[in-house]
């Protein structure tokens, strides 16, 4: 599996490599650490020669520290320096198949540096591979919150967990403990359609009952697949604002990672993953893996 980890020298970038080292991946990752230096910004009229030298010196330190961390974590890979606009350069280098991109939710604040947080949203929207957005240092992966809606993208999110993650983790005492997955489906609230002549309130109730039953089957079927694969799992049906409910459940379940699809079902009465993935990435306390 090919993994591209972006770095600007910030803590979030450093934590990204720690995540790759700690994720229970089935296949050992081949890691590329990418640092992008936007030379166009260095040549702006207000830049002084001293500022340019300072930025370039920081870039070299970032590359050196990334190489040292890669070796310390015993990860196989390389460190590369890119030149050009940050987001487009990362997009060009992102894995095309069988891999994912790792980016920090925040970066260095100085305007003359690679602020990861300013490009993470662009990457989620335009990259063709899954994106792992880092919110903090890597914990041992114990609990995962998996948001689904029955769309192809959410099916890929489930498949990613089933095929890319080992279902168990090793404890400090050497025991093998299953990773727990909370499977979440949120039925978004919607205004009632105008009542036609001859329709009754029970008709509306029947529709709601059918939707609840479909939601229950969806999360239960996904949970069964996870349990058969060796995970522990629970099915959770929610009703309300999708982004808020996903984050609330993830917080309540103490999830180390939220996994969700990049796009959802098109029908307005269903859980539109694509409309909430950016909000979850921006506001969740947990790191988020957005799968395409």
Coordinates of C-alpha atoms in Angstrom, one line a residue:
X1 CA 0.0 0.0 0.0
X2 CA 1.3 3.4 -1.0
X3 CA 0.9 6.2 1.6
X4 CA 1.7 9.9 1.0
X5 CA 2.3 11.9 4.1
X6 CA 2.4 15.7 3.8
X7 CA 4.6 17.7 6.1
X8 CA 5.3 21.3 6.9
X9 CA 7.3 20.7 10.1
X10 CA 4.3 21.2 12.3
X11 CA 3.2 18.8 15.1
X12 CA 0.2 17.8 13.0
X13 CA 2.6 16.7 10.2
X14 CA 4.8 14.8 12.7
X15 CA 1.7 13.1 14.1
X16 CA 0.7 12.0 10.5
X17 CA 3.8 9.7 10.3
X18 CA 3.0 8.3 13.8
X19 CA -0.5 7.4 12.5
X20 CA 0.9 5.5 9.6
X21 CA 3.2 3.6 11.9
X22 CA 0.4 2.7 14.4
X23 CA -2.5 1.9 12.0
X24 CA -3.2 -1.8 12.0
X25 CA -2.7 -2.1 8.3
X26 CA -2.9 -5.5 6.7
X27 CA -0.2 -4.6 4.2
X28 CA 3.0 -2.9 5.2
X29 CA 2.9 0.7 3.8
X30 CA 5.3 2.2 1.4
X31 CA 5.6 5.7 2.6
X32 CA 6.4 8.9 0.8
X33 CA 6.9 12.0 2.9
X34 CA 6.3 15.1 0.8
X35 CA 7.3 18.7 1.8
X36 CA 6.2 21.4 -0.6
X37 CA 8.0 24.7 -0.9
X38 CA 6.0 27.3 -2.9
X39 CA 8.8 29.3 -4.6
X40 CA 6.3 31.6 -6.2
X41 CA 5.4 33.0 -2.8
X42 CA 9.0 33.4 -1.9
X43 CA 9.5 35.7 -4.9
X44 CA 6.7 38.1 -3.9
X45 CA 7.9 41.8 -3.8
X46 CA 7.5 42.2 0.0
X47 CA 9.9 39.4 0.8
X48 CA 13.3 40.3 2.0
X49 CA 16.4 38.2 1.3
X50 CA 16.6 37.3 5.0
X51 CA 13.0 36.1 5.0
X52 CA 13.6 33.9 2.0
X53 CA 16.7 32.4 3.6
X54 CA 14.8 31.7 6.8
X55 CA 12.0 29.9 5.0
X56 CA 14.5 27.8 2.9
X57 CA 16.4 26.9 6.1
X58 CA 13.2 25.8 7.8
X59 CA 12.4 23.7 4.7
X60 CA 15.7 21.9 5.0
X61 CA 15.2 21.2 8.7
X62 CA 11.7 19.8 8.0
X63 CA 13.1 17.4 5.4
X64 CA 15.9 16.3 7.8
X65 CA 13.5 15.7 10.7
X66 CA 11.1 13.8 8.5
X67 CA 13.9 11.5 7.4
X68 CA 14.9 10.9 11.0
X69 CA 11.3 10.2 12.0
X70 CA 10.8 7.8 9.1
X71 CA 13.9 5.8 10.2
X72 CA 13.0 5.9 13.9
X73 CA 9.5 4.5 13.1
X74 CA 11.1 1.8 10.9
X75 CA 8.8 2.7 8.0
X76 CA 9.9 1.9 4.5
X77 CA 9.9 4.9 2.2
X78 CA 11.5 8.2 1.2
X79 CA 11.3 11.9 1.8
X80 CA 10.7 14.2 -1.1
X81 CA 10.8 17.9 -1.7
X82 CA 8.1 19.4 -4.0
X83 CA 8.0 22.8 -5.7
X84 CA 4.9 24.7 -6.7
X85 CA 1.5 25.6 -5.3
X86 CA 0.9 23.3 -2.3
X87 CA -2.5 21.7 -3.0
X88 CA -1.9 21.0 -6.8
X89 CA 1.5 19.6 -6.0
X90 CA 0.1 17.2 -3.4
X91 CA -2.7 16.2 -5.8
X92 CA -0.2 15.3 -8.5
X93 CA 1.8 13.1 -6.0
X94 CA -1.2 11.4 -4.3
X95 CA -1.6 7.7 -4.8
X96 CA -3.7 6.8 -7.7
X97 CA -4.5 3.2 -6.6
X98 CA -4.3 1.2 -3.5
X99 CA -3.2 3.8 -1.1
X100 CA -4.2 6.9 0.8
X101 CA -3.1 10.5 1.7
X102 CA -2.3 11.8 5.1
X103 CA -2.7 15.5 5.9
X104 CA -2.8 17.5 9.1
X105 CA -6.0 19.4 9.9
X106 CA -3.8 22.4 10.9
X107 CA -0.3 23.4 10.1
X108 CA 2.2 26.2 10.9
X109 CA 0.6 29.6 11.2
X110 CA 3.3 31.7 9.6
X111 CA 2.2 33.0 6.2
X112 CA 5.5 32.0 4.6
X113 CA 5.1 28.4 5.5
X114 CA 3.1 25.4 4.3
X115 CA -0.1 25.7 6.3
X116 CA -1.6 22.2 6.0
X117 CA -4.9 23.3 7.4
X118 CA -5.5 25.7 4.5
X119 CA -5.3 22.9 1.9
X120 CA -6.9 19.9 3.6
X121 CA -10.4 20.9 2.5
X122 CA -9.2 21.2 -1.1
X123 CA -7.6 17.8 -1.0
X124 CA -10.7 16.1 0.4
X125 CA -12.8 17.5 -2.4
X126 CA -10.4 16.8 -5.3
X127 CA -8.1 13.9 -4.6
X128 CA -9.0 10.5 -6.0
X129 CA -7.8 8.4 -3.1
X130 CA -8.9 8.2 0.6
X131 CA -7.7 11.0 2.8
X132 CA -6.8 10.7 6.5
X133 CA -7.0 14.1 8.2
X134 CA -5.0 14.2 11.4
X135 CA -6.4 15.9 14.6
X136 CA -3.9 14.7 17.1
X137 CA -1.1 12.2 17.9
X138 CA -1.7 8.6 17.0
X139 CA -3.3 6.4 19.7
X140 CA -3.5 2.6 19.4
X141 CA -6.6 2.1 17.3
X142 CA -9.2 0.7 19.6
X143 CA -12.5 2.1 18.5
X144 CA -13.7 3.3 15.0
X145 CA -16.9 5.2 14.1
X146 CA -18.0 4.1 10.7
X147 CA -20.7 6.4 9.1
X148 CA -22.7 4.8 6.2
X149 CA -25.8 5.5 4.2
X150 CA -26.0 2.7 1.6
X151 CA -24.3 4.7 -1.1
X152 CA -21.3 3.4 -3.2
X153 CA -18.9 5.7 -1.3
X154 CA -20.0 4.4 2.1
X155 CA -19.7 0.8 0.8
X156 CA -16.1 1.7 -0.1
X157 CA -15.6 3.0 3.4
X158 CA -16.9 -0.3 4.9
X159 CA -14.7 -2.2 2.5
X160 CA -11.6 -0.1 3.5
X161 CA -12.1 -1.1 7.1
X162 CA -12.7 -4.8 6.2
X163 CA -9.8 -5.2 3.8
X164 CA -7.1 -2.6 4.9
X165 CA -7.3 -2.9 8.7
X166 CA -6.4 -5.9 10.8
X167 CA -9.5 -6.7 13.0
X168 CA -7.4 -7.1 16.1
X169 CA -4.7 -5.1 17.9
X170 CA -2.0 -6.2 20.2
X171 CA -2.0 -4.9 23.8
X172 CA 1.1 -4.1 25.8
X173 CA 0.8 -7.5 27.5
X174 CA 0.8 -9.2 24.1
X175 CA -2.9 -10.1 24.0
X176 CA -4.9 -9.8 20.8
X177 CA -8.0 -7.6 21.3
X178 CA -10.6 -7.0 18.6
X179 CA -11.0 -3.4 17.3
X180 CA -14.5 -2.2 18.0
X181 CA -16.5 -0.5 15.2
X182 CA -19.6 1.6 15.8
X183 CA -21.7 1.5 12.6
X184 CA -23.7 4.7 12.3
X185 CA -26.6 5.6 10.0
X186 CA -28.3 9.0 10.3
X187 CA -31.7 9.7 8.9
X188 CA -31.6 13.4 8.2
X189 CA -34.7 15.4 9.3
X190 CA -36.8 16.7 6.4
X191 CA -39.9 18.8 6.1
X192 CA -43.1 16.9 5.5
X193 CA -44.4 17.0 2.0
X194 CA -47.7 18.8 1.5
X195 CA -50.6 16.6 2.4
X196 CA -52.6 15.7 -0.6
X197 CA -56.4 15.3 -0.7
X198 CA -57.3 11.9 0.6
X199 CA -53.9 11.3 2.4
X200 CA -53.8 10.8 6.1
X201 CA -51.3 11.1 8.9
X202 CA -50.9 7.3 9.2
X203 CA -49.4 7.4 5.6
X204 CA -46.6 9.6 6.9
X205 CA -46.1 7.3 9.8
X206 CA -45.8 4.3 7.5
X207 CA -43.1 6.1 5.5
X208 CA -41.1 6.8 8.6
X209 CA -41.4 3.2 9.8
X210 CA -40.2 2.0 6.5
X211 CA -37.2 4.3 6.6
X212 CA -36.3 3.2 10.1
X213 CA -36.5 -0.4 9.1
X214 CA -34.2 0.2 6.1
X215 CA -31.8 2.1 8.4
X216 CA -31.8 -0.8 10.9
X217 CA -31.1 -3.4 8.2
X218 CA -28.3 -1.3 6.7
X219 CA -26.3 -1.0 9.9
X220 CA -27.1 -4.5 11.0
X221 CA -25.9 -6.1 7.8
X222 CA -22.7 -4.0 7.9
X223 CA -22.1 -5.0 11.5
X224 CA -22.5 -8.7 10.7
X225 CA -19.8 -8.4 8.0
X226 CA -17.4 -6.7 10.5
X227 CA -18.1 -9.3 13.1
X228 CA -17.4 -12.2 10.6
X229 CA -14.1 -10.5 9.8
X230 CA -13.0 -10.5 13.4
X231 CA -14.0 -7.0 14.6
X232 CA -16.6 -6.3 17.3
X233 CA -19.4 -4.1 16.1
X234 CA -22.6 -2.4 17.1
X235 CA -25.4 -1.0 15.0
X236 CA -26.5 2.6 15.7
X237 CA -29.4 4.3 14.0
X238 CA -29.7 8.0 14.6
X239 CA -32.2 10.8 13.5
X240 CA -31.2 14.4 13.0
X241 CA -28.4 16.5 11.6
X242 CA -26.0 14.0 10.1
X243 CA -22.7 15.8 10.8
X244 CA -23.7 16.6 14.4
X245 CA -24.9 13.1 15.1
X246 CA -21.8 11.5 13.7
X247 CA -19.6 13.7 15.8
X248 CA -21.7 13.2 18.9
X249 CA -21.7 9.4 18.6
X250 CA -17.9 9.4 17.9
X251 CA -17.4 11.4 21.0
X252 CA -19.7 9.3 23.2
X253 CA -18.1 6.1 21.9
X254 CA -14.5 7.6 22.4
X255 CA -13.7 6.7 18.8
X256 CA -10.1 7.1 17.8
X257 CA -11.0 7.4 14.2
X258 CA -14.1 8.4 12.1
X259 CA -14.4 6.6 8.7
X260 CA -16.9 7.9 6.1
X261 CA -17.5 8.1 2.4
X262 CA -16.7 11.2 0.4
X263 CA -20.1 11.2 -1.4
X264 CA -23.5 10.0 -0.3
X265 CA -26.9 9.2 -1.9
X266 CA -28.3 11.9 -4.1
X267 CA -31.9 11.8 -2.8
X268 CA -32.6 14.8 -0.6
X269 CA -34.3 12.7 2.0
X270 CA -31.3 10.6 2.7
X271 CA -27.9 11.0 4.5
X272 CA -25.8 13.1 2.1
X273 CA -22.3 12.1 3.1
X274 CA -20.8 14.4 0.6
X275 CA -22.6 17.4 2.2
X276 CA -21.3 16.6 5.7
X277 CA -17.8 15.1 5.3
X278 CA -16.2 18.5 5.1
X279 CA -18.1 19.6 8.3
X280 CA -17.1 16.5 10.2
X281 CA -13.4 16.9 9.1
X282 CA -13.5 20.5 10.2
X283 CA -15.2 20.1 13.6
X284 CA -14.7 16.5 14.9
X285 CA -12.3 16.0 17.7
X286 CA -11.2 12.6 16.2
X287 CA -9.1 12.1 13.2
X288 CA -11.2 11.4 10.1
X289 CA -10.7 9.1 7.1
X290 CA -12.7 10.1 4.1
X291 CA -12.9 7.3 1.5
X292 CA -13.6 7.5 -2.2

